[in-house]
GROMACS .gro file of C-alpha atoms in nm:
model
  325
    1MET     CA    1   9.444  11.090  12.399
    2TRP     CA    2   9.392  10.755  12.228
    3GLN     CA    3   9.215  10.921  11.936
    4TRP     CA    4   9.514  11.156  11.896
    5ILE     CA    5   9.754  10.859  11.899
    6ALA     CA    6   9.542  10.665  11.649
    7ILE     CA    7   9.521  10.960  11.409
    8TYR     CA    8   9.896  11.022  11.395
    9ALA     CA    9   9.989  10.655  11.390
   10ALA     CA   10   9.754  10.614  11.093
   11LEU     CA   11   9.906  10.919  10.924
   12GLY     CA   12  10.253  10.776  10.978
   13ALA     CA   13  10.157  10.435  10.838
   14ALA     CA   14   9.955  10.562  10.541
   15GLY     CA   15  10.216  10.824  10.454
   16THR     CA   16  10.495  10.568  10.465
   17TRP     CA   17  10.303  10.336  10.233
   18LEU     CA   18  10.250  10.623   9.986
   19ALA     CA   19  10.616  10.724  10.014
   20ARG     CA   20  10.718  10.368   9.930
   21VAL     CA   21  10.495  10.367   9.621
   22TYR     CA   22  10.649  10.697   9.511
   23ALA     CA   23  11.006  10.581   9.579
   24LEU     CA   24  10.960  10.262   9.379
   25HIS     CA   25  10.801  10.453   9.091
   26SER     CA   26  11.077  10.718   9.094
   27ARG     CA   27  11.361  10.469   9.143
   28LEU     CA   28  11.453  10.643   9.469
   29ILE     CA   29  11.661  10.348   9.588
   30ASP     CA   30  11.950  10.301   9.830
   31GLU     CA   31  12.193  10.052   9.679
   32PRO     CA   32  12.423   9.842   9.902
   33GLY     CA   33  12.783   9.954   9.930
   34GLU     CA   34  13.091   9.957  10.150
   35ARG     CA   35  12.972  10.276  10.324
   36ARG     CA   36  12.625  10.136  10.397
   37SER     CA   37  12.503   9.880  10.649
   38HIS     CA   38  12.239   9.709  10.436
   39SER     CA   39  12.281   9.436  10.176
   40VAL     CA   40  11.958   9.471   9.975
   41ALA     CA   41  11.851   9.758   9.748
   42THR     CA   42  11.577   9.943   9.939
   43PRO     CA   43  11.360  10.248   9.862
   44ARG     CA   44  11.417  10.557  10.076
   45GLY     CA   45  11.227  10.868  10.181
   46GLY     CA   46  10.968  10.712  10.412
   47GLY     CA   47  11.045  10.962  10.687
   48ILE     CA   48  10.842  11.223  10.499
   49ALA     CA   49  10.533  11.060  10.651
   50ILE     CA   50  10.654  11.135  11.004
   51VAL     CA   51  10.735  11.493  10.903
   52ALA     CA   52  10.387  11.545  10.758
   53ALA     CA   53  10.218  11.403  11.068
   54VAL     CA   54  10.420  11.623  11.303
   55LEU     CA   55  10.353  11.932  11.092
   56ILE     CA   56   9.978  11.864  11.110
   57ALA     CA   57  10.005  11.825  11.487
   58ALA     CA   58  10.197  12.154  11.518
   59ALA     CA   59   9.928  12.334  11.316
   60ALA     CA   60   9.655  12.182  11.531
   61LEU     CA   61   9.827  12.293  11.851
   62GLY     CA   62   9.885  12.644  11.716
   63ILE     CA   63   9.512  12.674  11.644
   64ARG     CA   64   9.408  12.517  11.975
   65PHE     CA   65   9.652  12.726  12.185
   66PRO     CA   66   9.688  13.069  12.017
   67SER     CA   67   9.940  13.192  12.276
   68HIS     CA   68  10.176  12.915  12.163
   69ALA     CA   69  10.117  12.976  11.791
   70PRO     CA   70  10.443  13.175  11.734
   71LEU     CA   71  10.653  12.889  11.872
   72ALA     CA   72  10.451  12.633  11.676
   73LEU     CA   73  10.500  12.839  11.358
   74ALA     CA   74  10.876  12.871  11.412
   75PHE     CA   75  10.895  12.498  11.479
   76ALA     CA   76  10.704  12.425  11.157
   77ILE     CA   77  10.925  12.658  10.947
   78GLY     CA   78  11.241  12.493  11.076
   79LEU     CA   79  11.100  12.144  11.028
   80LEU     CA   80  10.997  12.224  10.671
   81ALA     CA   81  11.340  12.369  10.591
   82ILE     CA   82  11.528  12.065  10.718
   83ALA     CA   83  11.286  11.815  10.565
   84GLY     CA   84  11.297  12.006  10.237
   85ILE     CA   85  11.676  12.003  10.204
   86GLY     CA   86  11.673  11.636  10.305
   87TRP     CA   87  11.413  11.556  10.040
   88VAL     CA   88  11.625  11.722   9.772
   89ASP     CA   89  11.936  11.542   9.900
   90ASP     CA   90  11.753  11.209   9.882
   91HIS     CA   91  11.696  11.272   9.511
   92ARG     CA   92  12.038  11.411   9.423
   93PRO     CA   93  12.332  11.446   9.665
   94LEU     CA   94  12.402  11.800   9.784
   95SER     CA   95  12.704  11.964   9.941
   96PRO     CA   96  12.721  11.886  10.316
   97TRP     CA   97  12.794  12.253  10.377
   98LEU     CA   98  12.475  12.359  10.200
   99ARG     CA   99  12.278  12.115  10.416
  100LEU     CA  100  12.453  12.246  10.729
  101GLY     CA  101  12.366  12.602  10.629
  102VAL     CA  102  11.997  12.513  10.604
  103HIS     CA  103  12.019  12.334  10.940
  104ALA     CA  104  12.169  12.649  11.092
  105PHE     CA  105  11.889  12.860  10.941
  106ALA     CA  106  11.622  12.632  11.087
  107ALA     CA  107  11.796  12.635  11.425
  108ALA     CA  108  11.818  13.016  11.415
  109VAL     CA  109  11.444  13.045  11.347
  110LEU     CA  110  11.370  12.825  11.646
  111ALA     CA  111  11.620  13.010  11.867
  112PHE     CA  112  11.478  13.351  11.774
  113ALA     CA  113  11.125  13.235  11.855
  114VAL     CA  114  11.237  13.096  12.191
  115TRP     CA  115  11.411  13.424  12.274
  116HIS     CA  116  11.122  13.641  12.147
  117VAL     CA  117  10.841  13.445  12.316
  118LEU     CA  118  11.008  13.315  12.630
  119GLY     CA  119  11.261  13.594  12.679
  120ASN     CA  120  11.541  13.355  12.778
  121VAL     CA  121  11.862  13.415  12.584
  122TRP     CA  122  12.039  13.112  12.733
  123LEU     CA  123  11.753  12.884  12.635
  124ALA     CA  124  11.762  13.038  12.286
  125LEU     CA  125  12.133  12.961  12.254
  126ALA     CA  126  12.067  12.606  12.374
  127ALA     CA  127  11.790  12.577  12.114
  128PHE     CA  128  12.029  12.673  11.834
  129ALA     CA  129  12.306  12.436  11.946
  130LEU     CA  130  12.075  12.144  12.016
  131ALA     CA  131  11.880  12.185  11.691
  132VAL     CA  132  12.195  12.182  11.477
  133GLY     CA  133  12.345  11.901  11.683
  134LEU     CA  134  12.051  11.660  11.699
  135THR     CA  135  11.957  11.718  11.335
  136ASN     CA  136  12.295  11.577  11.238
  137VAL     CA  137  12.310  11.317  11.517
  138TRP     CA  138  11.987  11.156  11.394
  139ASN     CA  139  12.119  11.166  11.040
  140PHE     CA  140  12.444  10.996  11.148
  141MET     CA  141  12.260  10.729  11.348
  142ASP     CA  142  12.005  10.637  11.081
  143GLY     CA  143  12.202  10.347  10.942
  144ILE     CA  144  12.028  10.021  11.038
  145ASN     CA  145  11.671   9.898  11.044
  146GLY     CA  146  11.449  10.062  11.302
  147MET     CA  147  11.722  10.252  11.484
  148ALA     CA  148  11.633  10.618  11.420
  149ALA     CA  149  11.256  10.574  11.448
  150SER     CA  150  11.264  10.357  11.762
  151GLN     CA  151  11.498  10.595  11.945
  152ALA     CA  152  11.287  10.894  11.842
  153ALA     CA  153  10.975  10.719  11.970
  154LEU     CA  154  11.137  10.644  12.305
  155VAL     CA  155  11.270  10.999  12.349
  156ALA     CA  156  10.926  11.130  12.253
  157LEU     CA  157  10.776  10.910  12.526
  158ALA     CA  158  10.997  11.084  12.782
  159LEU     CA  159  10.891  11.420  12.639
  160VAL     CA  160  10.525  11.323  12.677
  161TRP     CA  161  10.594  11.303  13.051
  162LEU     CA  162  10.808  11.616  13.068
  163GLY     CA  163  10.672  11.840  12.794
  164GLY     CA  164  10.398  12.014  12.987
  165PRO     CA  165  10.028  12.055  12.904
  166VAL     CA  166  10.081  12.178  12.544
  167TRP     CA  167  10.402  12.040  12.396
  168SER     CA  168  10.346  11.690  12.533
  169TRP     CA  169  10.076  11.658  12.265
  170LEU     CA  170  10.331  11.733  11.993
  171ALA     CA  171  10.566  11.474  12.147
  172LEU     CA  172  10.279  11.225  12.147
  173ALA     CA  173  10.219  11.292  11.777
  174LEU     CA  174  10.587  11.229  11.703
  175LEU     CA  175  10.574  10.906  11.904
  176ALA     CA  176  10.262  10.786  11.723
  177ALA     CA  177  10.395  10.874  11.377
  178CYS     CA  178  10.717  10.682  11.446
  179VAL     CA  179  10.512  10.382  11.559
  180GLY     CA  180  10.317  10.403  11.232
  181PHE     CA  181  10.642  10.410  11.033
  182LEU     CA  182  10.825  10.129  11.217
  183PRO     CA  183  10.641   9.826  11.066
  184PHE     CA  184  10.778   9.932  10.725
  185ASN     CA  185  11.133   9.963  10.858
  186PHE     CA  186  11.174   9.700  11.131
  187PRO     CA  187  11.269   9.419  11.162
  188ARG     CA  188  11.288   9.402  10.781
  189ALA     CA  189  11.322   9.732  10.598
  190ARG     CA  190  11.076   9.778  10.312
  191ILE     CA  191  11.169  10.147  10.303
  192PHE     CA  192  11.434  10.362  10.468
  193MET     CA  193  11.366  10.691  10.643
  194GLY     CA  194  11.599  10.893  10.421
  195ASP     CA  195  11.749  11.233  10.495
  196VAL     CA  196  11.404  11.389  10.466
  197GLY     CA  197  11.306  11.206  10.784
  198SER     CA  198  11.619  11.154  10.991
  199GLY     CA  199  11.732  11.517  11.003
  200ALA     CA  200  11.381  11.649  11.057
  201ILE     CA  201  11.318  11.406  11.342
  202GLY     CA  202  11.641  11.514  11.511
  203TYR     CA  203  11.528  11.876  11.481
  204ALA     CA  204  11.185  11.792  11.622
  205VAL     CA  205  11.340  11.613  11.919
  206ALA     CA  206  11.570  11.911  11.984
  207ALA     CA  207  11.283  12.160  11.970
  208LEU     CA  208  11.069  11.951  12.203
  209CYS     CA  209  11.356  11.916  12.449
  210VAL     CA  210  11.405  12.294  12.457
  211LEU     CA  211  11.033  12.361  12.500
  212ALA     CA  212  11.016  12.104  12.779
  213ALA     CA  213  11.321  12.263  12.944
  214SER     CA  214  11.138  12.597  12.959
  215GLY     CA  215  10.904  12.444  13.215
  216LEU     CA  216  11.149  12.218  13.397
  217GLY     CA  217  11.400  12.475  13.516
  218LEU     CA  218  11.685  12.314  13.709
  219ARG     CA  219  11.549  11.966  13.633
  220SER     CA  220  11.618  12.013  13.260
  221GLY     CA  221  11.919  11.783  13.289
  222LEU     CA  222  11.674  11.493  13.290
  223LEU     CA  223  11.619  11.553  12.918
  224LEU     CA  224  11.974  11.445  12.838
  225LEU     CA  225  11.929  11.091  12.972
  226PRO     CA  226  11.710  10.950  12.690
  227LEU     CA  227  11.948  11.105  12.436
  228ALA     CA  228  12.253  10.924  12.574
  229ALA     CA  229  12.263  10.628  12.332
  230PHE     CA  230  12.276  10.853  12.025
  231MET     CA  231  12.485  11.130  12.180
  232VAL     CA  232  12.757  10.895  12.301
  233ASP     CA  233  12.784  10.686  11.984
  234SER     CA  234  12.777  10.980  11.744
  235GLY     CA  235  12.995  11.204  11.961
  236LEU     CA  236  13.274  10.957  12.034
  237THR     CA  237  13.279  10.827  11.677
  238LEU     CA  238  13.302  11.181  11.542
  239LEU     CA  239  13.583  11.270  11.782
  240ARG     CA  240  13.778  10.960  11.681
  241ARG     CA  241  13.741  11.040  11.311
  242VAL     CA  242  13.856  11.399  11.367
  243ARG     CA  243  14.154  11.277  11.570
  244ARG     CA  244  14.251  11.041  11.288
  245GLY     CA  245  14.236  11.325  11.037
  246GLU     CA  246  13.956  11.159  10.838
  247ARG     CA  247  13.695  11.342  10.630
  248TRP     CA  248  13.446  11.326  10.917
  249TRP     CA  249  13.156  11.469  10.714
  250THR     CA  250  13.158  11.182  10.462
  251PRO     CA  251  12.946  10.863  10.496
  252HIS     CA  252  13.105  10.575  10.688
  253THR     CA  253  13.020  10.265  10.892
  254GLN     CA  254  13.234  10.325  11.200
  255HIS     CA  255  12.964  10.396  11.459
  256ALA     CA  256  12.942  10.139  11.737
  257TYR     CA  257  12.593  10.036  11.626
  258GLN     CA  258  12.723   9.967  11.275
  259VAL     CA  259  13.024   9.770  11.400
  260TRP     CA  260  12.798   9.565  11.625
  261ALA     CA  261  12.534   9.512  11.353
  262ARG     CA  262  12.794   9.348  11.129
  263ARG     CA  263  12.846   9.090  11.403
  264ILE     CA  264  12.497   9.021  11.542
  265GLY     CA  265  12.254   9.177  11.291
  266HIS     CA  266  12.035   9.486  11.276
  267THR     CA  267  11.746   9.359  11.485
  268ARG     CA  268  11.945   9.270  11.794
  269VAL     CA  269  12.140   9.596  11.790
  270THR     CA  270  11.829   9.810  11.752
  271LEU     CA  271  11.665   9.623  12.039
  272ALA     CA  272  11.977   9.654  12.257
  273TYR     CA  273  11.988  10.030  12.203
  274ALA     CA  274  11.616  10.045  12.279
  275VAL     CA  275  11.669   9.862  12.610
  276PHE     CA  276  11.945  10.107  12.705
  277THR     CA  277  11.715  10.401  12.636
  278LEU     CA  278  11.420  10.236  12.809
  279LEU     CA  279  11.630  10.206  13.124
  280SER     CA  280  11.700  10.577  13.104
  281LEU     CA  281  11.325  10.639  13.082
  282VAL     CA  282  11.278  10.446  13.405
  283CYS     CA  283  11.531  10.678  13.568
  284VAL     CA  284  11.355  10.984  13.428
  285ARG     CA  285  11.018  10.859  13.547
  286TYR     CA  286  11.122  10.804  13.906
  287VAL     CA  287  11.376  11.077  13.983
  288THR     CA  288  11.191  11.388  13.869
  289GLU     CA  289  11.163  11.519  14.224
  290VAL     CA  290  11.520  11.461  14.343
  291ARG     CA  291  11.780  11.734  14.385
  292THR     CA  292  11.961  11.885  14.089
  293GLY     CA  293  12.299  11.761  14.208
  294PHE     CA  294  12.179  11.402  14.211
  295ILE     CA  295  12.033  11.441  13.860
  296LEU     CA  296  12.367  11.572  13.730
  297CYS     CA  297  12.563  11.290  13.895
  298MET     CA  298  12.324  11.028  13.762
  299GLY     CA  299  12.345  11.179  13.414
  300ALA     CA  300  12.725  11.175  13.422
  301ALA     CA  301  12.725  10.812  13.534
  302TRP     CA  302  12.479  10.718  13.259
  303TYR     CA  303  12.692  10.881  12.989
  304MET     CA  304  13.005  10.716  13.128
  305SER     CA  305  12.835  10.377  13.109
  306GLY     CA  306  12.738  10.451  12.749
  307ALA     CA  307  13.098  10.547  12.670
  308PHE     CA  308  13.219  10.220  12.822
  309PHE     CA  309  12.983  10.017  12.606
  310TRP     CA  310  13.093  10.217  12.298
  311TRP     CA  311  13.458  10.139  12.375
  312LEU     CA  312  13.379   9.770  12.437
  313ILE     CA  313  13.192   9.732  12.108
  314GLN     CA  314  13.467   9.906  11.912
  315LYS     CA  315  13.737   9.701  12.085
  316THR     CA  316  13.555   9.376  12.015
  317GLY     CA  317  13.517   9.481  11.652
  318ARG     CA  318  13.891   9.531  11.618
  319GLU     CA  319  13.969   9.198  11.785
  320THR     CA  320  13.737   9.012  11.547
  321GLY     CA  321  13.907   9.166  11.245
  322ASP     CA  322  13.647   9.427  11.148
  323PRO     CA  323  13.811   9.600  10.851
  324ILE     CA  324  13.645   9.937  10.910
  325SER     CA  325  13.630   9.984  11.286
   0.00000   0.00000   0.00000
């Protein structure tokens, strides 16, 4: 196991370093602006290293476990599609509807494979919805140093426990690759993940959740707990923007983590979100054998607590005169 971790952490670190060299050479730079949360021009596209590491891991698992090769192949096709459209978008902005179309294609490939291999139409529908949803959630939430990679690593840790004898190895590769990327992005960002990484990581998390759910049955609700921080912040912020009649698909800095980061800085916010997710991992670790009803009640309470913190952060932002929140 430790050799596997070391390999993919090294791939994540080396790939990120190479991506930074390429970004600087190609002038692939994120400039500060009113719709961004950083104040220093920073290269982007480092997430391609995580994508490459996870693709290698998926290929290795497909070879090692031939019966799982069709699912591994579908996963890889979807990951490549989302990373590819993100890579293009990092170089020249594309229509959000074109990106969404590619996300839907990748989700459909995953859903078809789940239906064809596992024979579960409901799980296939969940795969499609979760893949489209988390691809965009991770893209929305990749706005401050370390946030997207640290949350992906923590969710992957939960999936190592819950993913079963095969897919837990893919979750471990994702965890290790994110750990390899993080020193370049946190606490000081020498490179950003970019759309190539954020969307693809969201897709990978969604696919791993669905594959873990295939073996968890009624306990699948546990998988929603580690996702709470991102699901609550992105979901409530999106709903508020829709209610206000805003162009919800355009870039903005209205998420709770962005409002909070303007007050206390990137590092503290990223760590606070990490603590919230770590607490959910403790719950996941110790309640795997309890009844389904208790899991659902605990999940509802956890999401309600997240919604309360979202409201509190947004309210505090308004009271302190935040011009955007």
